[in-house]
PDB file of C-alpha atoms and ligand atoms in Angstrom:
ATOM      1  CA  UNK A   1      -2.987  26.617  -6.060  1.00 97.00           C
ATOM      2  CA  UNK A   2       0.446  26.260  -7.585  1.00 98.00           C
ATOM      3  CA  UNK A   3       0.926  22.974  -9.486  1.00 98.00           C
ATOM      4  CA  UNK A   4       4.312  21.405 -10.232  1.00 98.00           C
ATOM      5  CA  UNK A   5       4.220  18.303 -12.433  1.00 98.00           C
ATOM      6  CA  UNK A   6       7.343  16.144 -12.243  1.00 98.00           C
ATOM      7  CA  UNK A   7       8.375  13.340 -14.554  1.00 97.00           C
ATOM      8  CA  UNK A   8       8.452  10.713 -11.808  1.00 98.00           C
ATOM      9  CA  UNK A   9       8.398   9.940  -8.086  1.00 98.00           C
ATOM     10  CA  UNK A  10      12.098  10.702  -7.677  1.00 98.00           C
ATOM     11  CA  UNK A  11      11.823  14.181  -9.139  1.00 98.00           C
ATOM     12  CA  UNK A  12       8.685  14.851  -7.048  1.00 98.00           C
ATOM     13  CA  UNK A  13      10.502  13.778  -3.883  1.00 98.00           C
ATOM     14  CA  UNK A  14      13.526  15.982  -4.648  1.00 98.00           C
ATOM     15  CA  UNK A  15      11.360  19.051  -5.322  1.00 98.00           C
ATOM     16  CA  UNK A  16       9.353  18.491  -2.118  1.00 98.00           C
ATOM     17  CA  UNK A  17      12.498  18.031  -0.025  1.00 98.00           C
ATOM     18  CA  UNK A  18      14.017  21.211  -1.521  1.00 98.00           C
ATOM     19  CA  UNK A  19      10.963  23.196  -0.407  1.00 98.00           C
ATOM     20  CA  UNK A  20      11.063  21.844   3.147  1.00 98.00           C
ATOM     21  CA  UNK A  21      14.832  22.308   3.429  1.00 98.00           C
ATOM     22  CA  UNK A  22      14.455  25.939   2.270  1.00 98.00           C
ATOM     23  CA  UNK A  23      11.918  26.529   5.077  1.00 98.00           C
ATOM     24  CA  UNK A  24      14.338  25.058   7.668  1.00 98.00           C
ATOM     25  CA  UNK A  25      17.305  27.032   6.325  1.00 98.00           C
ATOM     26  CA  UNK A  26      15.319  30.266   6.504  1.00 98.00           C
ATOM     27  CA  UNK A  27      14.036  29.496  10.002  1.00 98.00           C
ATOM     28  CA  UNK A  28      16.107  26.948  12.004  1.00 98.00           C
ATOM     29  CA  UNK A  29      13.320  26.730  14.591  1.00 98.00           C
ATOM     30  CA  UNK A  30      10.592  26.101  12.026  1.00 98.00           C
ATOM     31  CA  UNK A  31       7.542  23.957  12.749  1.00 99.00           C
ATOM     32  CA  UNK A  32       7.122  21.190  10.177  1.00 99.00           C
ATOM     33  CA  UNK A  33       3.748  19.500   9.785  1.00 99.00           C
ATOM     34  CA  UNK A  34       4.408  15.977   8.575  1.00 98.00           C
ATOM     35  CA  UNK A  35       2.510  13.093   6.997  1.00 98.00           C
ATOM     36  CA  UNK A  36       3.024   9.341   6.884  1.00 97.00           C
ATOM     37  CA  UNK A  37       2.112   6.923   4.070  1.00 93.00           C
ATOM     38  CA  UNK A  38       4.028   5.799   0.992  1.00 94.00           C
ATOM     39  CA  UNK A  39       4.029   9.170  -0.767  1.00 98.00           C
ATOM     40  CA  UNK A  40       6.477  11.188   1.413  1.00 98.00           C
ATOM     41  CA  UNK A  41       9.014   8.375   1.993  1.00 98.00           C
ATOM     42  CA  UNK A  42      11.232   9.560  -0.908  1.00 98.00           C
ATOM     43  CA  UNK A  43      10.989  13.165   0.327  1.00 98.00           C
ATOM     44  CA  UNK A  44      12.124  12.097   3.784  1.00 99.00           C
ATOM     45  CA  UNK A  45      15.038  10.110   2.287  1.00 98.00           C
ATOM     46  CA  UNK A  46      16.123  13.237   0.406  1.00 98.00           C
ATOM     47  CA  UNK A  47      15.976  15.287   3.621  1.00 98.00           C
ATOM     48  CA  UNK A  48      18.178  12.711   5.364  1.00 98.00           C
ATOM     49  CA  UNK A  49      20.626  12.677   2.434  1.00 98.00           C
ATOM     50  CA  UNK A  50      20.812  16.483   2.491  1.00 98.00           C
ATOM     51  CA  UNK A  51      21.309  16.504   6.271  1.00 98.00           C
ATOM     52  CA  UNK A  52      24.230  14.068   5.976  1.00 98.00           C
ATOM     53  CA  UNK A  53      25.820  15.664   2.892  1.00 98.00           C
ATOM     54  CA  UNK A  54      25.114  19.362   3.470  1.00 98.00           C
ATOM     55  CA  UNK A  55      24.634  19.501   7.208  1.00 98.00           C
ATOM     56  CA  UNK A  56      21.160  21.090   7.288  1.00 98.00           C
ATOM     57  CA  UNK A  57      20.369  20.962  10.997  1.00 98.00           C
ATOM     58  CA  UNK A  58      17.056  20.103  12.625  1.00 98.00           C
ATOM     59  CA  UNK A  59      18.230  20.706  16.212  1.00 98.00           C
ATOM     60  CA  UNK A  60      15.811  23.601  16.674  1.00 98.00           C
ATOM     61  CA  UNK A  61      13.031  22.228  14.459  1.00 98.00           C
ATOM     62  CA  UNK A  62       9.713  21.069  15.880  1.00 98.00           C
ATOM     63  CA  UNK A  63       7.308  18.717  14.169  1.00 99.00           C
ATOM     64  CA  UNK A  64       3.609  17.941  14.410  1.00 99.00           C
ATOM     65  CA  UNK A  65       2.177  14.922  12.624  1.00 98.00           C
ATOM     66  CA  UNK A  66      -1.240  14.671  11.081  1.00 98.00           C
ATOM     67  CA  UNK A  67      -2.545  11.454  12.495  1.00 98.00           C
ATOM     68  CA  UNK A  68      -2.103   8.223  14.443  1.00 98.00           C
ATOM     69  CA  UNK A  69      -4.009   4.954  14.651  1.00 96.00           C
ATOM     70  CA  UNK A  70      -6.076   4.460  17.793  1.00 96.00           C
ATOM     71  CA  UNK A  71      -4.562   1.688  19.903  1.00 93.00           C
ATOM     72  CA  UNK A  72      -1.031   1.747  18.476  1.00 92.00           C
ATOM     73  CA  UNK A  73       2.092   3.317  19.997  1.00 89.00           C
ATOM     74  CA  UNK A  74       5.860   3.263  19.475  1.00 90.00           C
ATOM     75  CA  UNK A  75       5.957  -0.463  20.332  1.00 89.00           C
ATOM     76  CA  UNK A  76       3.937  -1.257  17.225  1.00 92.00           C
ATOM     77  CA  UNK A  77       5.888  -1.110  13.981  1.00 91.00           C
ATOM     78  CA  UNK A  78       2.625  -0.156  12.227  1.00 93.00           C
ATOM     79  CA  UNK A  79       2.180   2.981  14.323  1.00 95.00           C
ATOM     80  CA  UNK A  80       2.829   6.355  12.739  1.00 96.00           C
ATOM     81  CA  UNK A  81       5.239   7.355  15.508  1.00 97.00           C
ATOM     82  CA  UNK A  82       7.338   4.286  14.573  1.00 97.00           C
ATOM     83  CA  UNK A  83       7.042   5.212  10.878  1.00 97.00           C
ATOM     84  CA  UNK A  84       8.238   8.777  11.496  1.00 98.00           C
ATOM     85  CA  UNK A  85      11.179   7.718  13.615  1.00 98.00           C
ATOM     86  CA  UNK A  86      12.366   5.087  11.163  1.00 97.00           C
ATOM     87  CA  UNK A  87      11.698   6.985   7.941  1.00 98.00           C
ATOM     88  CA  UNK A  88      12.883  10.422   9.051  1.00 98.00           C
ATOM     89  CA  UNK A  89      13.724  11.352  12.635  1.00 98.00           C
ATOM     90  CA  UNK A  90      16.489   8.779  13.300  1.00 98.00           C
ATOM     91  CA  UNK A  91      18.238  10.038  10.139  1.00 98.00           C
ATOM     92  CA  UNK A  92      18.309  13.677  11.310  1.00 98.00           C
ATOM     93  CA  UNK A  93      19.742  15.499  14.337  1.00 98.00           C
ATOM     94  CA  UNK A  94      16.238  16.360  15.555  1.00 98.00           C
ATOM     95  CA  UNK A  95      15.443  16.173  19.278  1.00 98.00           C
ATOM     96  CA  UNK A  96      12.690  13.531  19.587  1.00 98.00           C
ATOM     97  CA  UNK A  97      11.188  15.612  22.413  1.00 98.00           C
ATOM     98  CA  UNK A  98      10.360  18.205  19.744  1.00 98.00           C
ATOM     99  CA  UNK A  99       8.408  15.715  17.615  1.00 98.00           C
ATOM    100  CA  UNK A 100       4.689  15.482  18.279  1.00 98.00           C
ATOM    101  CA  UNK A 101       1.942  13.103  17.284  1.00 98.00           C
ATOM    102  CA  UNK A 102      -1.361  12.155  18.858  1.00 98.00           C
ATOM    103  CA  UNK A 103      -1.039   9.467  21.532  1.00 97.00           C
ATOM    104  CA  UNK A 104      -2.664   6.400  19.979  1.00 97.00           C
ATOM    105  CA  UNK A 105      -2.902   4.794  23.404  1.00 96.00           C
ATOM    106  CA  UNK A 106      -4.653   7.726  25.120  1.00 97.00           C
ATOM    107  CA  UNK A 107      -7.456   6.424  27.328  1.00 96.00           C
ATOM    108  CA  UNK A 108      -9.520   9.585  27.127  1.00 98.00           C
ATOM    109  CA  UNK A 109      -9.639  10.147  23.380  1.00 98.00           C
ATOM    110  CA  UNK A 110     -11.638  13.373  23.547  1.00 98.00           C
ATOM    111  CA  UNK A 111      -9.137  14.873  26.025  1.00 98.00           C
ATOM    112  CA  UNK A 112      -6.288  13.821  23.732  1.00 98.00           C
ATOM    113  CA  UNK A 113      -7.935  15.648  20.812  1.00 98.00           C
ATOM    114  CA  UNK A 114      -8.365  18.862  22.820  1.00 98.00           C
ATOM    115  CA  UNK A 115      -4.759  18.594  24.046  1.00 98.00           C
ATOM    116  CA  UNK A 116      -3.507  18.257  20.470  1.00 98.00           C
ATOM    117  CA  UNK A 117      -5.548  21.280  19.371  1.00 98.00           C
ATOM    118  CA  UNK A 118      -3.952  23.317  22.176  1.00 98.00           C
ATOM    119  CA  UNK A 119      -0.502  22.173  21.062  1.00 98.00           C
ATOM    120  CA  UNK A 120      -1.266  23.178  17.474  1.00 98.00           C
ATOM    121  CA  UNK A 121      -2.110  26.692  18.661  1.00 98.00           C
ATOM    122  CA  UNK A 122       1.444  27.048  19.950  1.00 98.00           C
ATOM    123  CA  UNK A 123       3.075  25.144  17.076  1.00 98.00           C
ATOM    124  CA  UNK A 124       1.638  26.597  13.875  1.00 98.00           C
ATOM    125  CA  UNK A 125       3.024  24.729  10.881  1.00 98.00           C
ATOM    126  CA  UNK A 126       5.435  26.818   8.780  1.00 98.00           C
ATOM    127  CA  UNK A 127       4.911  24.142   6.173  1.00 98.00           C
ATOM    128  CA  UNK A 128       2.450  21.244   6.255  1.00 99.00           C
ATOM    129  CA  UNK A 129       3.262  18.192   4.115  1.00 99.00           C
ATOM    130  CA  UNK A 130       0.252  16.199   2.896  1.00 98.00           C
ATOM    131  CA  UNK A 131      -0.461  13.106   0.852  1.00 98.00           C
ATOM    132  CA  UNK A 132      -3.900  12.477  -0.634  1.00 98.00           C
ATOM    133  CA  UNK A 133      -6.125   9.414  -0.412  1.00 93.00           C
ATOM    134  CA  UNK A 134      -7.667   7.948  -3.563  1.00 91.00           C
ATOM    135  CA  UNK A 135     -11.047   9.235  -2.274  1.00 91.00           C
ATOM    136  CA  UNK A 136      -9.650  12.753  -1.774  1.00 96.00           C
ATOM    137  CA  UNK A 137      -9.026  12.469   1.965  1.00 94.00           C
ATOM    138  CA  UNK A 138      -6.257  14.463   3.618  1.00 97.00           C
ATOM    139  CA  UNK A 139      -4.899  13.243   6.933  1.00 97.00           C
ATOM    140  CA  UNK A 140      -7.787  10.947   7.949  1.00 95.00           C
ATOM    141  CA  UNK A 141     -10.434  13.510   7.076  1.00 96.00           C
ATOM    142  CA  UNK A 142     -12.719  11.296   5.043  1.00 92.00           C
ATOM    143  CA  UNK A 143     -15.412  12.574   2.631  1.00 93.00           C
ATOM    144  CA  UNK A 144     -18.063  14.734   4.318  1.00 96.00           C
ATOM    145  CA  UNK A 145     -15.813  15.826   7.216  1.00 97.00           C
ATOM    146  CA  UNK A 146     -16.761  19.457   7.999  1.00 98.00           C
ATOM    147  CA  UNK A 147     -14.291  22.066   6.764  1.00 98.00           C
ATOM    148  CA  UNK A 148     -14.167  23.629  10.258  1.00 98.00           C
ATOM    149  CA  UNK A 149     -13.182  20.336  11.948  1.00 98.00           C
ATOM    150  CA  UNK A 150     -10.360  20.238  14.496  1.00 98.00           C
ATOM    151  CA  UNK A 151      -8.535  17.196  15.943  1.00 98.00           C
ATOM    152  CA  UNK A 152     -10.940  14.273  16.227  1.00 98.00           C
ATOM    153  CA  UNK A 153     -11.272  10.497  16.189  1.00 98.00           C
ATOM    154  CA  UNK A 154     -12.533   8.952  12.965  1.00 96.00           C
ATOM    155  CA  UNK A 155     -13.974   5.620  12.003  1.00 94.00           C
ATOM    156  CA  UNK A 156     -11.956   4.757   8.913  1.00 90.00           C
ATOM    157  CA  UNK A 157     -13.920   4.033   5.730  1.00 85.00           C
ATOM    158  CA  UNK A 158     -13.745   0.607   4.067  1.00 89.00           C
ATOM    159  CA  UNK A 159     -11.933   2.304   1.180  1.00 81.00           C
ATOM    160  CA  UNK A 160      -9.151   3.614   3.439  1.00 82.00           C
ATOM    161  CA  UNK A 161      -8.908   0.362   5.406  1.00 90.00           C
ATOM    162  CA  UNK A 162      -8.478  -1.480   2.079  1.00 89.00           C
ATOM    163  CA  UNK A 163      -5.866   1.035   0.810  1.00 82.00           C
ATOM    164  CA  UNK A 164      -3.889   0.824   4.062  1.00 84.00           C
ATOM    165  CA  UNK A 165      -4.087  -2.963   4.394  1.00 89.00           C
ATOM    166  CA  UNK A 166      -1.114  -3.322   2.028  1.00 86.00           C
ATOM    167  CA  UNK A 167       1.063  -2.180   4.915  1.00 83.00           C
ATOM    168  CA  UNK A 168      -0.317  -4.789   7.344  1.00 88.00           C
ATOM    169  CA  UNK A 169      -0.065  -8.591   7.383  1.00 89.00           C
ATOM    170  CA  UNK A 170      -3.805  -8.879   6.850  1.00 91.00           C
ATOM    171  CA  UNK A 171      -6.753  -6.509   6.474  1.00 93.00           C
ATOM    172  CA  UNK A 172      -8.031  -7.647   9.905  1.00 93.00           C
ATOM    173  CA  UNK A 173      -4.982  -6.031  11.522  1.00 91.00           C
ATOM    174  CA  UNK A 174      -5.727  -2.535  10.179  1.00 92.00           C
ATOM    175  CA  UNK A 175      -7.081  -0.429  13.066  1.00 94.00           C
ATOM    176  CA  UNK A 176     -10.642   0.770  12.473  1.00 94.00           C
ATOM    177  CA  UNK A 177     -10.161   4.187  14.109  1.00 96.00           C
ATOM    178  CA  UNK A 178      -7.580   6.948  14.025  1.00 97.00           C
ATOM    179  CA  UNK A 179      -6.830  10.319  15.574  1.00 98.00           C
ATOM    180  CA  UNK A 180      -6.505  13.028  12.976  1.00 98.00           C
ATOM    181  CA  UNK A 181      -5.904  16.749  12.727  1.00 98.00           C
ATOM    182  CA  UNK A 182      -9.065  18.348  11.358  1.00 98.00           C
ATOM    183  CA  UNK A 183      -9.329  20.308   8.132  1.00 98.00           C
ATOM    184  CA  UNK A 184      -9.194  23.607  10.022  1.00 98.00           C
ATOM    185  CA  UNK A 185      -5.910  22.594  11.707  1.00 98.00           C
ATOM    186  CA  UNK A 186      -4.479  21.883   8.244  1.00 98.00           C
ATOM    187  CA  UNK A 187      -5.803  25.112   6.720  1.00 98.00           C
ATOM    188  CA  UNK A 188      -4.183  27.052   9.596  1.00 98.00           C
ATOM    189  CA  UNK A 189      -0.708  26.070   8.307  1.00 98.00           C
ATOM    190  CA  UNK A 190       1.242  28.961   6.804  1.00 98.00           C
ATOM    191  CA  UNK A 191       2.220  26.935   3.756  1.00 98.00           C
ATOM    192  CA  UNK A 192       0.926  23.621   2.396  1.00 98.00           C
ATOM    193  CA  UNK A 193       2.750  21.111   0.222  1.00 98.00           C
ATOM    194  CA  UNK A 194       0.555  18.310  -1.079  1.00 99.00           C
ATOM    195  CA  UNK A 195       2.196  15.393  -2.859  1.00 99.00           C
ATOM    196  CA  UNK A 196       0.656  12.781  -5.143  1.00 98.00           C
ATOM    197  CA  UNK A 197       2.056  10.067  -7.343  1.00 98.00           C
ATOM    198  CA  UNK A 198       0.650   7.191  -9.362  1.00 98.00           C
ATOM    199  CA  UNK A 199      -2.420   6.774 -11.520  1.00 98.00           C
ATOM    200  CA  UNK A 200      -4.670   5.709  -8.643  1.00 96.00           C
ATOM    201  CA  UNK A 201      -4.435   9.329  -7.379  1.00 98.00           C
ATOM    202  CA  UNK A 202      -5.429  10.980 -10.689  1.00 98.00           C
ATOM    203  CA  UNK A 203      -9.145  11.315  -9.842  1.00 98.00           C
ATOM    204  CA  UNK A 204      -8.431  12.706  -6.367  1.00 98.00           C
ATOM    205  CA  UNK A 205      -5.918  15.165  -7.854  1.00 98.00           C
ATOM    206  CA  UNK A 206      -8.586  16.351 -10.298  1.00 98.00           C
ATOM    207  CA  UNK A 207     -10.928  16.993  -7.359  1.00 98.00           C
ATOM    208  CA  UNK A 208      -8.151  18.758  -5.468  1.00 98.00           C
ATOM    209  CA  UNK A 209      -7.213  21.151  -8.276  1.00 98.00           C
ATOM    210  CA  UNK A 210     -10.175  21.499 -10.617  1.00 98.00           C
ATOM    211  CA  UNK A 211     -13.222  20.088  -8.855  1.00 98.00           C
ATOM    212  CA  UNK A 212     -15.888  21.919  -6.925  1.00 98.00           C
ATOM    213  CA  UNK A 213     -14.952  22.840  -3.342  1.00 98.00           C
ATOM    214  CA  UNK A 214     -17.058  20.291  -1.526  1.00 98.00           C
ATOM    215  CA  UNK A 215     -16.791  18.201   1.620  1.00 98.00           C
ATOM    216  CA  UNK A 216     -17.290  15.195  -0.667  1.00 97.00           C
ATOM    217  CA  UNK A 217     -13.631  15.729  -1.664  1.00 98.00           C
ATOM    218  CA  UNK A 218     -11.945  16.979   1.537  1.00 98.00           C
ATOM    219  CA  UNK A 219      -8.746  18.031  -0.296  1.00 98.00           C
ATOM    220  CA  UNK A 220     -10.753  20.486  -2.428  1.00 98.00           C
ATOM    221  CA  UNK A 221     -10.752  22.949   0.504  1.00 98.00           C
ATOM    222  CA  UNK A 222      -7.043  23.513  -0.227  1.00 98.00           C
ATOM    223  CA  UNK A 223      -8.113  25.598  -3.251  1.00 98.00           C
ATOM    224  CA  UNK A 224      -8.955  28.258  -0.649  1.00 98.00           C
ATOM    225  CA  UNK A 225      -5.510  28.224   1.010  1.00 98.00           C
ATOM    226  CA  UNK A 226      -3.372  31.265   0.155  1.00 98.00           C
ATOM    227  CA  UNK A 227      -0.103  29.298  -0.170  1.00 98.00           C
ATOM    228  CA  UNK A 228      -0.691  25.731  -1.331  1.00 98.00           C
ATOM    229  CA  UNK A 229       1.509  23.855  -3.803  1.00 98.00           C
ATOM    230  CA  UNK A 230       0.756  20.477  -5.367  1.00 98.00           C
ATOM    231  CA  UNK A 231       3.837  18.531  -6.434  1.00 98.00           C
ATOM    232  CA  UNK A 232       2.884  15.415  -8.373  1.00 98.00           C
ATOM    233  CA  UNK A 233       4.113  13.006 -11.019  1.00 98.00           C
ATOM    234  CA  UNK A 234       2.799  12.698 -14.591  1.00 98.00           C
ATOM    235  CA  UNK A 235       0.501   9.783 -13.732  1.00 98.00           C
ATOM    236  CA  UNK A 236      -1.227  11.576 -10.881  1.00 98.00           C
ATOM    237  CA  UNK A 237      -1.571  14.659 -13.118  1.00 98.00           C
ATOM    238  CA  UNK A 238      -3.270  12.695 -15.930  1.00 98.00           C
ATOM    239  CA  UNK A 239      -6.673  14.413 -15.533  1.00 98.00           C
ATOM    240  CA  UNK A 240      -5.513  17.988 -14.858  1.00 98.00           C
ATOM    241  CA  UNK A 241      -3.284  18.534 -17.895  1.00 90.00           C
TER     242      UNK A 241
HETATM  243  C1  F6R B   1      -0.892  10.005   6.352  1.00 76.84           C
HETATM  244  C2  F6R B   1      -2.175  10.555   5.956  1.00 76.84           C
HETATM  245  C3  F6R B   1      -2.966  10.069   4.769  1.00 76.84           C
HETATM  246  C4  F6R B   1      -2.105   9.761   3.550  1.00 76.84           C
HETATM  247  C5  F6R B   1      -2.980   9.269   2.399  1.00 76.84           C
HETATM  248  C6  F6R B   1      -2.145   8.831   1.218  1.00 76.84           C
HETATM  249  O1  F6R B   1      -0.408  10.636   7.507  1.00 76.84           O
HETATM  250  O2  F6R B   1      -2.632  11.423   6.622  1.00 76.84           O
HETATM  251  O3  F6R B   1      -3.936  11.017   4.436  1.00 76.84           O
HETATM  252  O4  F6R B   1      -1.404  10.903   3.175  1.00 76.84           O
HETATM  253  O5  F6R B   1      -3.779   8.196   2.820  1.00 76.84           O
HETATM  254  O6  F6R B   1      -1.407   7.698   1.587  1.00 76.84           O
HETATM  255  P1  F6R B   1      -0.234   7.131   0.678  1.00 76.84           P
HETATM  256  O7  F6R B   1       0.832   8.155   0.668  1.00 76.84           O
HETATM  257  O8  F6R B   1       0.212   5.866   1.386  1.00 76.84           O
HETATM  258  O9  F6R B   1      -0.829   6.886  -0.666  1.00 76.84           O
END
């Protein structure tokens, strides 16, 4: 795994955006695998700034997102589809029809998972952006998720519900389930970019880079990916230096 340690969040975001923009410039019909959460917001702002200032076009780009809360859709400002539109897509010239995410409102959840897996077979990520949970989760693949998992519905752990509650009015509003790409879907990406900032990620980053490859730390499987880069700030890198 390649590791790039940046002095702060801003530098991390710029470096991450540069990598994604390079992929799009090389292949204007690239497939971008995207993540939500606090970590990539600065990266997405940089992509929007570059689009406006330098004209990088996303007209032919397709996107697949990692995950979505069960029960939420575009009408909920807590849904991930809402997050993606407001933090990235509305700032680019991307065709929203080319942006994909699991349907949080799907009645048949199992069918939705199989449908998403089929989609991922046709849209293989040229680059997959990831954040990391403080317990080492990637997407919503919590500890002990099998490495060969594909798209599935998860019951979120108390730890993740607590972490995510900062984005909701109260902890009771955080959905208890989510759709998520599985670890195999993530490992199938051609290139992986995992971002981490802040001292609460330091332990997870240690497990990602230097720990044993174990389902206890789902991100540790990325050590086996042939083209994975971690871009993090000094605080998140505290235990790997
Ligand atoms: C988001 C996702 C999650 C987050 C992780 C870190 O789509 O899949 O795995 O990347 O929970 O979240 P933040 O960035 O908010 O610390």
